[in-house]
mmCIF file of C-alpha atoms in Angstrom:
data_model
loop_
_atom_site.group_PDB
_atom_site.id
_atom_site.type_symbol
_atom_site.label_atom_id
_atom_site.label_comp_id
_atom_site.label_asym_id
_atom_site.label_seq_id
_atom_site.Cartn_x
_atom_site.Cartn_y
_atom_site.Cartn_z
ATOM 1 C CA UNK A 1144 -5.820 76.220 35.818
ATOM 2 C CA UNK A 1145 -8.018 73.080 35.612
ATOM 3 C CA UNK A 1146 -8.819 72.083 31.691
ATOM 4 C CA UNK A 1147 -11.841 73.426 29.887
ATOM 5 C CA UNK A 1148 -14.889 71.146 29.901
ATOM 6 C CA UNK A 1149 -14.902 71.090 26.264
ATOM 7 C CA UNK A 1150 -11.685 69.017 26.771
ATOM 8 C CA UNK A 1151 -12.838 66.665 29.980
ATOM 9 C CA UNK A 1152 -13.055 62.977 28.781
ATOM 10 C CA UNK A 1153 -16.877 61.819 28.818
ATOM 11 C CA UNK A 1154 -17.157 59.892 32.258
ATOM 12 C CA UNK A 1155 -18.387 60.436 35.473
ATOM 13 C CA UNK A 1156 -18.764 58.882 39.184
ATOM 14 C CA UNK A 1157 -22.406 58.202 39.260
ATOM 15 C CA UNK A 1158 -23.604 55.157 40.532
ATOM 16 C CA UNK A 1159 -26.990 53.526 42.048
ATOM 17 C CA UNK A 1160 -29.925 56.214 41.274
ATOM 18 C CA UNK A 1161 -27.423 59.145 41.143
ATOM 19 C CA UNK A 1162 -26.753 60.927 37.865
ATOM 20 C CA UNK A 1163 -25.426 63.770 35.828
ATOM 21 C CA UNK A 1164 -25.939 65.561 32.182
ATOM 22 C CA UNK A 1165 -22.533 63.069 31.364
ATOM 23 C CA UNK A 1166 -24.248 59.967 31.834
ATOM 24 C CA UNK A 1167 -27.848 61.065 31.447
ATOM 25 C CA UNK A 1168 -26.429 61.855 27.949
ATOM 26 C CA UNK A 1169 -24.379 58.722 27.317
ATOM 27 C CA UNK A 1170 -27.921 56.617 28.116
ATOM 28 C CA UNK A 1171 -30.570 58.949 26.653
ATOM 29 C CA UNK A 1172 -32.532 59.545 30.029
ATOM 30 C CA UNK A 1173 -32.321 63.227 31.307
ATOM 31 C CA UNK A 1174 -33.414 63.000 35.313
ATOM 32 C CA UNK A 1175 -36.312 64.720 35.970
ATOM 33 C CA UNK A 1176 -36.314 67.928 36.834
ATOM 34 C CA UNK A 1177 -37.628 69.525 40.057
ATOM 35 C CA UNK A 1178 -40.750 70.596 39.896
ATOM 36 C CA UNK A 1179 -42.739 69.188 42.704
ATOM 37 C CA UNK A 1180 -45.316 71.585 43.738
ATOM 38 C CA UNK A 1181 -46.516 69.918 46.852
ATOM 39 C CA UNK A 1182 -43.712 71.962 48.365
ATOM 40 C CA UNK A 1183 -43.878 74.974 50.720
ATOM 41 C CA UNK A 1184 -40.739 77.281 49.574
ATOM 42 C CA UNK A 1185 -39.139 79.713 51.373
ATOM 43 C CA UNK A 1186 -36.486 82.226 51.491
ATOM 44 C CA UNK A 1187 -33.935 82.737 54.682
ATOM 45 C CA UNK A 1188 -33.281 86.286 55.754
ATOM 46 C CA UNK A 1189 -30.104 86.408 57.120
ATOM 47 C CA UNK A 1190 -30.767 89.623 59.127
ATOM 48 C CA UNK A 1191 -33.415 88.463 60.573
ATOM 49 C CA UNK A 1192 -33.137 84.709 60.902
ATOM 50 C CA UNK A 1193 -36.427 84.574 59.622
ATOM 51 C CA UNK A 1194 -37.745 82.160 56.548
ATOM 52 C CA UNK A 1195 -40.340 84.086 54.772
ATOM 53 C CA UNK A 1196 -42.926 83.754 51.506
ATOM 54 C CA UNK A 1197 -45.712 85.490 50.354
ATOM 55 C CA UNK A 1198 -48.461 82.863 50.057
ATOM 56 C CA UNK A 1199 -50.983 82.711 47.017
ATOM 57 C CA UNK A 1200 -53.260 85.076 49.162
ATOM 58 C CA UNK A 1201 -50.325 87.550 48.968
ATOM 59 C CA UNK A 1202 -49.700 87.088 52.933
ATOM 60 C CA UNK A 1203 -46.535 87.202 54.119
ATOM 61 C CA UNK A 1204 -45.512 84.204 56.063
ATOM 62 C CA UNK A 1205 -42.305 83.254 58.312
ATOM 63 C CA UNK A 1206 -41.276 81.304 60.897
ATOM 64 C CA UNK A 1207 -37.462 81.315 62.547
ATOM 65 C CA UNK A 1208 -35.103 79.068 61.263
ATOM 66 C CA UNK A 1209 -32.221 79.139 63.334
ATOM 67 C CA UNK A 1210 -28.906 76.805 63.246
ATOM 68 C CA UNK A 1211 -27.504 79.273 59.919
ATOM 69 C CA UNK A 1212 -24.393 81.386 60.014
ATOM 70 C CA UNK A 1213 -23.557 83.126 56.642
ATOM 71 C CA UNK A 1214 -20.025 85.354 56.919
ATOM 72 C CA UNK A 1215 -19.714 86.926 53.646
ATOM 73 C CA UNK A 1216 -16.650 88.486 52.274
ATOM 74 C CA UNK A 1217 -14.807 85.609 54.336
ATOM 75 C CA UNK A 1218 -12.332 85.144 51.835
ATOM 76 C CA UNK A 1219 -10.248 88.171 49.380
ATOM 77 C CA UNK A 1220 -10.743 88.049 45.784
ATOM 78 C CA UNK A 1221 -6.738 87.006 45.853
ATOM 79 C CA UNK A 1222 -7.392 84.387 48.443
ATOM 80 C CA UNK A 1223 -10.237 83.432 46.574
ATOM 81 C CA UNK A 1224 -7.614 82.867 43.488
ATOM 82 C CA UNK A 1225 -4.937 81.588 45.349
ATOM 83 C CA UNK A 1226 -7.254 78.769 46.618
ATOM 84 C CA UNK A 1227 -8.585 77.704 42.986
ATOM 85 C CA UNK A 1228 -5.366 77.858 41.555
ATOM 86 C CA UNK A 1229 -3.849 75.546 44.099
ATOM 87 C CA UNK A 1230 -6.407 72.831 43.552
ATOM 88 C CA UNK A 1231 -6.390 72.725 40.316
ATOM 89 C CA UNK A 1232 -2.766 72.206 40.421
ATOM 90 C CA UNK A 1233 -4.070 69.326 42.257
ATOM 91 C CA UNK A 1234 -5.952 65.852 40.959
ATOM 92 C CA UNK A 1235 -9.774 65.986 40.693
ATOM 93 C CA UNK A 1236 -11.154 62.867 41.083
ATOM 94 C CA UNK A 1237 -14.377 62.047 39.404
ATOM 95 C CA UNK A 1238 -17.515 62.045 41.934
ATOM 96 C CA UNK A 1239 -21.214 61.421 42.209
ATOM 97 C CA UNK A 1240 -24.110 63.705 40.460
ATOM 98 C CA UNK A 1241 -21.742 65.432 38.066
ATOM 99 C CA UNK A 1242 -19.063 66.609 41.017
ATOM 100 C CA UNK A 1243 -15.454 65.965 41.463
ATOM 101 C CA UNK A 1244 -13.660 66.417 44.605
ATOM 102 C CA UNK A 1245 -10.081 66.420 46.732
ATOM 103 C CA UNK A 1246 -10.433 64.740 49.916
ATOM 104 C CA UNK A 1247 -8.298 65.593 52.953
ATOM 105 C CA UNK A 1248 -9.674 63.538 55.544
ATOM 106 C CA UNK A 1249 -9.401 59.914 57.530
ATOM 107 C CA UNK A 1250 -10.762 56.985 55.967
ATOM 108 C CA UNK A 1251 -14.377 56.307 56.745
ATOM 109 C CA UNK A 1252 -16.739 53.424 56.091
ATOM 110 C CA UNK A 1253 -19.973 54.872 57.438
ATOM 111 C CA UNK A 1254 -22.321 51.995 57.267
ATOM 112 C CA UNK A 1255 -20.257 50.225 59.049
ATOM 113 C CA UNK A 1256 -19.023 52.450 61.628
ATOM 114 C CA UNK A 1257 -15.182 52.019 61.026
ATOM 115 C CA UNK A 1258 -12.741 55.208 60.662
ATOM 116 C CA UNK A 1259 -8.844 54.795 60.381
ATOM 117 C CA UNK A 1260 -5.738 57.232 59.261
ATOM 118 C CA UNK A 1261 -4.954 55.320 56.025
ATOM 119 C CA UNK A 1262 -3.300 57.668 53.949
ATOM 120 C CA UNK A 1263 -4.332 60.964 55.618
ATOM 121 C CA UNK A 1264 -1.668 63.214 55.942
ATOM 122 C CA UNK A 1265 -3.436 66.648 57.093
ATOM 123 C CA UNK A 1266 -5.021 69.607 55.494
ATOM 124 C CA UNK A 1267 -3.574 71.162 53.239
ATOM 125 C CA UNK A 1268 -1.123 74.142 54.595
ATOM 126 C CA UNK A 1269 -2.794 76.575 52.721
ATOM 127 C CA UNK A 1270 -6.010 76.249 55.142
ATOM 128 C CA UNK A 1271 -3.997 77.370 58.076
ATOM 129 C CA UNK A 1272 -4.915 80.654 58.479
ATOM 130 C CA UNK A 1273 -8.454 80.118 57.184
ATOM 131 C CA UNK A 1274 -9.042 78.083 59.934
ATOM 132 C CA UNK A 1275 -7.280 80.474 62.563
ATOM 133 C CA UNK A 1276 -9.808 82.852 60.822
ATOM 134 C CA UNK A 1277 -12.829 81.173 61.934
ATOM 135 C CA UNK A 1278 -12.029 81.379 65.521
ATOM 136 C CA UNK A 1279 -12.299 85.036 64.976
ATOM 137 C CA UNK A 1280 -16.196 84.364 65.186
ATOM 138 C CA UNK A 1281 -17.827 83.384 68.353
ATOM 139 C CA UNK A 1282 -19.513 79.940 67.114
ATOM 140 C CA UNK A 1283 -16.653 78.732 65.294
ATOM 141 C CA UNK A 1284 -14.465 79.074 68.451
ATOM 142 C CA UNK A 1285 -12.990 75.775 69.101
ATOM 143 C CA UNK A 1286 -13.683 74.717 65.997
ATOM 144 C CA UNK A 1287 -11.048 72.291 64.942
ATOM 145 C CA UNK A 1288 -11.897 70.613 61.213
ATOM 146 C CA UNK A 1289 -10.641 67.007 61.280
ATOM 147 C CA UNK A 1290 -11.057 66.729 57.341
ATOM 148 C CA UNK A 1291 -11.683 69.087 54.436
ATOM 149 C CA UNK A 1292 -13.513 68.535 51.034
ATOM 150 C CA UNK A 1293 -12.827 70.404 48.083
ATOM 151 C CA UNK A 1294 -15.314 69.900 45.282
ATOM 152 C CA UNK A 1295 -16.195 71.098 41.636
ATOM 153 C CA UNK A 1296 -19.628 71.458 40.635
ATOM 154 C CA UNK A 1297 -19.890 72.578 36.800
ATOM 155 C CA UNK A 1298 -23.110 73.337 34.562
ATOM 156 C CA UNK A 1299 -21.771 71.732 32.050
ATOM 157 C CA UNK A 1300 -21.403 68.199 33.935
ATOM 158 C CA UNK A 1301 -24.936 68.930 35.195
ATOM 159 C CA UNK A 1302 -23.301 68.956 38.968
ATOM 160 C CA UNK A 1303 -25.885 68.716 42.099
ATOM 161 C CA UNK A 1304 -26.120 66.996 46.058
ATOM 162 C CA UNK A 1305 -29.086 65.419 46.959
ATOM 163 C CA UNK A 1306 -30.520 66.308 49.819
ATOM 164 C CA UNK A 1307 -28.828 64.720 52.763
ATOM 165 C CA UNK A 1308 -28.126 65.022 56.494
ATOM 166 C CA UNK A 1309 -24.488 64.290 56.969
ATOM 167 C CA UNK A 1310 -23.483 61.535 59.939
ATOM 168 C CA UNK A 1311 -23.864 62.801 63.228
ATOM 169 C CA UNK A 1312 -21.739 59.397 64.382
ATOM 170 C CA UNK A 1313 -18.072 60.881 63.373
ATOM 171 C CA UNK A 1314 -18.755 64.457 62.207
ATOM 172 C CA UNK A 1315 -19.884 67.256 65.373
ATOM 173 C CA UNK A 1316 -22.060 69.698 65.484
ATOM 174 C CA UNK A 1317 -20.945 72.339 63.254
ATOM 175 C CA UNK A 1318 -20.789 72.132 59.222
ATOM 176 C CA UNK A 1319 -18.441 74.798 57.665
ATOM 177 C CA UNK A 1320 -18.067 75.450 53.916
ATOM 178 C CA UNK A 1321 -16.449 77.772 51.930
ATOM 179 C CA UNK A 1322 -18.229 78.863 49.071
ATOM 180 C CA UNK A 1323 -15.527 80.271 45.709
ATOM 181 C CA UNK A 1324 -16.372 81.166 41.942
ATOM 182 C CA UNK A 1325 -19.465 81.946 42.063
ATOM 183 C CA UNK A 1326 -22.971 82.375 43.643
ATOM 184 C CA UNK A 1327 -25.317 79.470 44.844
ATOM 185 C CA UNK A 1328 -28.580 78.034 46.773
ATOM 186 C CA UNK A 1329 -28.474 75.964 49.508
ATOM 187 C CA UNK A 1330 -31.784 74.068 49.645
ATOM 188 C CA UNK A 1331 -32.983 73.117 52.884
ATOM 189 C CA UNK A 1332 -36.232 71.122 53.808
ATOM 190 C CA UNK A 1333 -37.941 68.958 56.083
ATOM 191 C CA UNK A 1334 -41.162 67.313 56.035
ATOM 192 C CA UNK A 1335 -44.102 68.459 57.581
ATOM 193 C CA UNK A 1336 -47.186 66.719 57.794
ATOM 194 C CA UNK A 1337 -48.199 65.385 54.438
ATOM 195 C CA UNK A 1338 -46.175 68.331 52.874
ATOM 196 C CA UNK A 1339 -42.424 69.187 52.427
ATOM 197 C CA UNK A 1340 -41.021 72.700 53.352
ATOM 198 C CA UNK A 1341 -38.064 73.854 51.483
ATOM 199 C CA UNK A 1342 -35.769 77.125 52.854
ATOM 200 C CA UNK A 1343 -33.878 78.692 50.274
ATOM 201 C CA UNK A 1344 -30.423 79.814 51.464
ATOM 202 C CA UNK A 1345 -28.432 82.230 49.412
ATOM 203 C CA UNK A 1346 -25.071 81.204 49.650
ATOM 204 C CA UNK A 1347 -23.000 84.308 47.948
ATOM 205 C CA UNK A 1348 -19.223 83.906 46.451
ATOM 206 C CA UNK A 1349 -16.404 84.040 48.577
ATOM 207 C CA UNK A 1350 -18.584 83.564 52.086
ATOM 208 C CA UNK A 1351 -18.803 81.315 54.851
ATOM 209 C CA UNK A 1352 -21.817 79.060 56.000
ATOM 210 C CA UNK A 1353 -22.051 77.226 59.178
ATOM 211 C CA UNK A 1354 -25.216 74.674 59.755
ATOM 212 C CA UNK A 1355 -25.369 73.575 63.364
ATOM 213 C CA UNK A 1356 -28.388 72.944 65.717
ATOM 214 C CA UNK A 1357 -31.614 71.975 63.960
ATOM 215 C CA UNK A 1358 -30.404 73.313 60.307
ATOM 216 C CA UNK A 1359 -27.358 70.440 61.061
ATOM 217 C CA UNK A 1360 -29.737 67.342 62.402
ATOM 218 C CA UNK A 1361 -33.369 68.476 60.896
ATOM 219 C CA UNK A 1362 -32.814 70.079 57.716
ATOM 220 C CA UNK A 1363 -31.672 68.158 55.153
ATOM 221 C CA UNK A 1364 -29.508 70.491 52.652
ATOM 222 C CA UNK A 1365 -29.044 70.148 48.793
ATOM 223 C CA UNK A 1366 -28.031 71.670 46.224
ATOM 224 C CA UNK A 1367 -30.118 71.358 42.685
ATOM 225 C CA UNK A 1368 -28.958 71.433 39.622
ATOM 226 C CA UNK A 1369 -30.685 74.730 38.482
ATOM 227 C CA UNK A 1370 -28.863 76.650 41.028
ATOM 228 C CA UNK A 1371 -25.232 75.813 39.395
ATOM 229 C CA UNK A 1372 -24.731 78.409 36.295
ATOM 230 C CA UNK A 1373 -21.411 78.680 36.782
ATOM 231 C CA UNK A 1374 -18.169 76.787 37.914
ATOM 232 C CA UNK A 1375 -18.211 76.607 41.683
ATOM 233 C CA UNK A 1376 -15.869 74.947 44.173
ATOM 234 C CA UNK A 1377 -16.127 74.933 47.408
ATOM 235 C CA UNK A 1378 -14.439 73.700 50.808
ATOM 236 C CA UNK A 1379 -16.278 71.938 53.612
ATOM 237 C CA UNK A 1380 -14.255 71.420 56.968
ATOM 238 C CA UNK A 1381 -16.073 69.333 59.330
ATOM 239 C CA UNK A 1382 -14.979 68.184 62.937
ATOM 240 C CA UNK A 1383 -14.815 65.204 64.977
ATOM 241 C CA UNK A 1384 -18.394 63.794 67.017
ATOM 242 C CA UNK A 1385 -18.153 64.021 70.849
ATOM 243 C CA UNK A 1386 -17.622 60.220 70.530
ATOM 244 C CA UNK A 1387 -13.746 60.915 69.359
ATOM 245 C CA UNK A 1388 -13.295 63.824 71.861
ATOM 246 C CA UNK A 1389 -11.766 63.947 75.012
ATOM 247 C CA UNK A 1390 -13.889 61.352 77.535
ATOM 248 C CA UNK A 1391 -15.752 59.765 74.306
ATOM 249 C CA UNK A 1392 -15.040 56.304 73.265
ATOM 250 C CA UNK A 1393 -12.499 56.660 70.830
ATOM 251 C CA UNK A 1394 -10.810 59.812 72.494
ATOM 252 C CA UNK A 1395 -7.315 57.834 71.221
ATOM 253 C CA UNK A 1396 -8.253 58.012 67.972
ATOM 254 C CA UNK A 1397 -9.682 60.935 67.641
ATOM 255 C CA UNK A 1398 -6.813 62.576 69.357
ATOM 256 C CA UNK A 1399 -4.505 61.446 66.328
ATOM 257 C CA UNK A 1400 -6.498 62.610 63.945
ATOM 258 C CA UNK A 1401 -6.534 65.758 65.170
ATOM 259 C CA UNK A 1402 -2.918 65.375 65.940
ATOM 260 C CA UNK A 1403 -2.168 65.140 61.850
ATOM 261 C CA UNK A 1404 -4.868 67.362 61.204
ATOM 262 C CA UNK A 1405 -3.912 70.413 62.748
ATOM 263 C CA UNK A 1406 -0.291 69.336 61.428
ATOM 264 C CA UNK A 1407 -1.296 71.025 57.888
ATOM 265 C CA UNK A 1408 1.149 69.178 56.020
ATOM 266 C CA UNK A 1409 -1.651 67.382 53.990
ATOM 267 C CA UNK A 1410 -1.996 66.299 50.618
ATOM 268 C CA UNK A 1411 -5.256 64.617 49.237
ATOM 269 C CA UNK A 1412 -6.575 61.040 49.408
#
């Protein structure tokens, strides 16, 4: 297993206006903490699709908020310890807000558009039959991840994702993560008017959660710092953009990808 916290050396991957309780300590300036109240909050029901409150009034309100998939119990409590114990026979590299993470994917520069194998040699075998798994459920079929990120968010390091929409140029329509060690929120929200609106997603151990369709390109998705209390990693498998698919405009490169993808002989990057 990965070493305690209480033996971690005191650094961290922030950088710009990103932080953590590592270097919020080190400089004396704790981040402030969430509690805007010109937000609308509410919960998702996952048997109903619906996301409901109870107002100040003490009406209930909802409205449908589609684009979520939750599969709990996706993984065994062995798989589940199978998993952890294999990455943390693995490197963590430090990341941003407090996280570290394993990267199994193609080199990307975003900003500027530009994707190339580099180093990428796969997933990891063990994600095999986790992915063949998937295609068990209707919207995953066809899913084929083209990279996988493992990270480690801890209470102690303060860990946390700002709310974000991930590209839509290189990474398709469906975002799949595993969720292991323990409980979560996913926080979703989108501005309305002069107001924000904020959908609380329980995201329970061991499950699966697919965003695709407007929870995928309207919602952005966090996850705050209050809603780590315990070590959780988690795996998020995302495929390849239409653009890299057969008839898109890098349909060479994209075929390669997928090529030592799918070869699950990968270690990380």
């Amino acid at each position: 297993m990965a070493a305690s916290e209480d033996s971690e050396p005191a650094n961290c991957g922030c950088k710009g206006i990103r932080s953590c309780l590592v270097c919020e300590n080190l400089n004396g300036k704790r981040r402030a903490e969430d509690t805007d109240h010109s937000e609308l909050f509410f919960k998702y029901e996952p048997s109903s699709g619906l996301a409901v409150r109870w107002n100040e009034g003490g009406v209930h309100e909802s409205f449908p908020f589609p684009g979520v998939l939750l599969w709990e119990d996706f993984v065994s409590e062995e798989e589940e310890r199978d998993l952890v114990n294999m990455m943390d026979q693995d490197l963590w590299k430090e990341s941003q807000s407090g996280r570290k993470k394993q990267d199994f994917g193609p080199k990307v520069n975003f900003k500027k558009q530009r994707v190339r194998v580099g180093t990428f040699s796969g997933l990891p075998a063990i994600s095999r039959k986790f992915v063949l798994r998937m295609s068990q459920e209707k919207l995953l079929q066809g899913f084929q991840p083209v990279e996988q990120c493992n990270l480690d968010y801890s209470p102690q390091r303060g860990s946390a994702i700002d709310p974000h929409l991930d590209d839509c140029w290189l990474w398709g329509e469906r975002l799949v993560t595993v969720n292991l060690l323990s409980d979560t929120v996913i926080t979703m929200s989108s501005e309305e008017g002069q107001r924000e609106v904020r959908v609380c997603v329980g995201f329970p151990r061991r499950s699966l959660l697919v965003l695709h369709g407007e929870a995928r390109h309207k919602w952005k998705h966090a996850i705050h710092r209050q809603d780590i209390r315990q070590r959780r990693v988690c795996s998020t498998f995302r495929e390849l953009s239409s653009a890299f698919l057969p008839g898109g405009e890098y349909e060479a490169l994209g075929s390669q990808l997928l090529d030592i993808a799918l070869g699950f002989q990968g270690s990380s990057v």
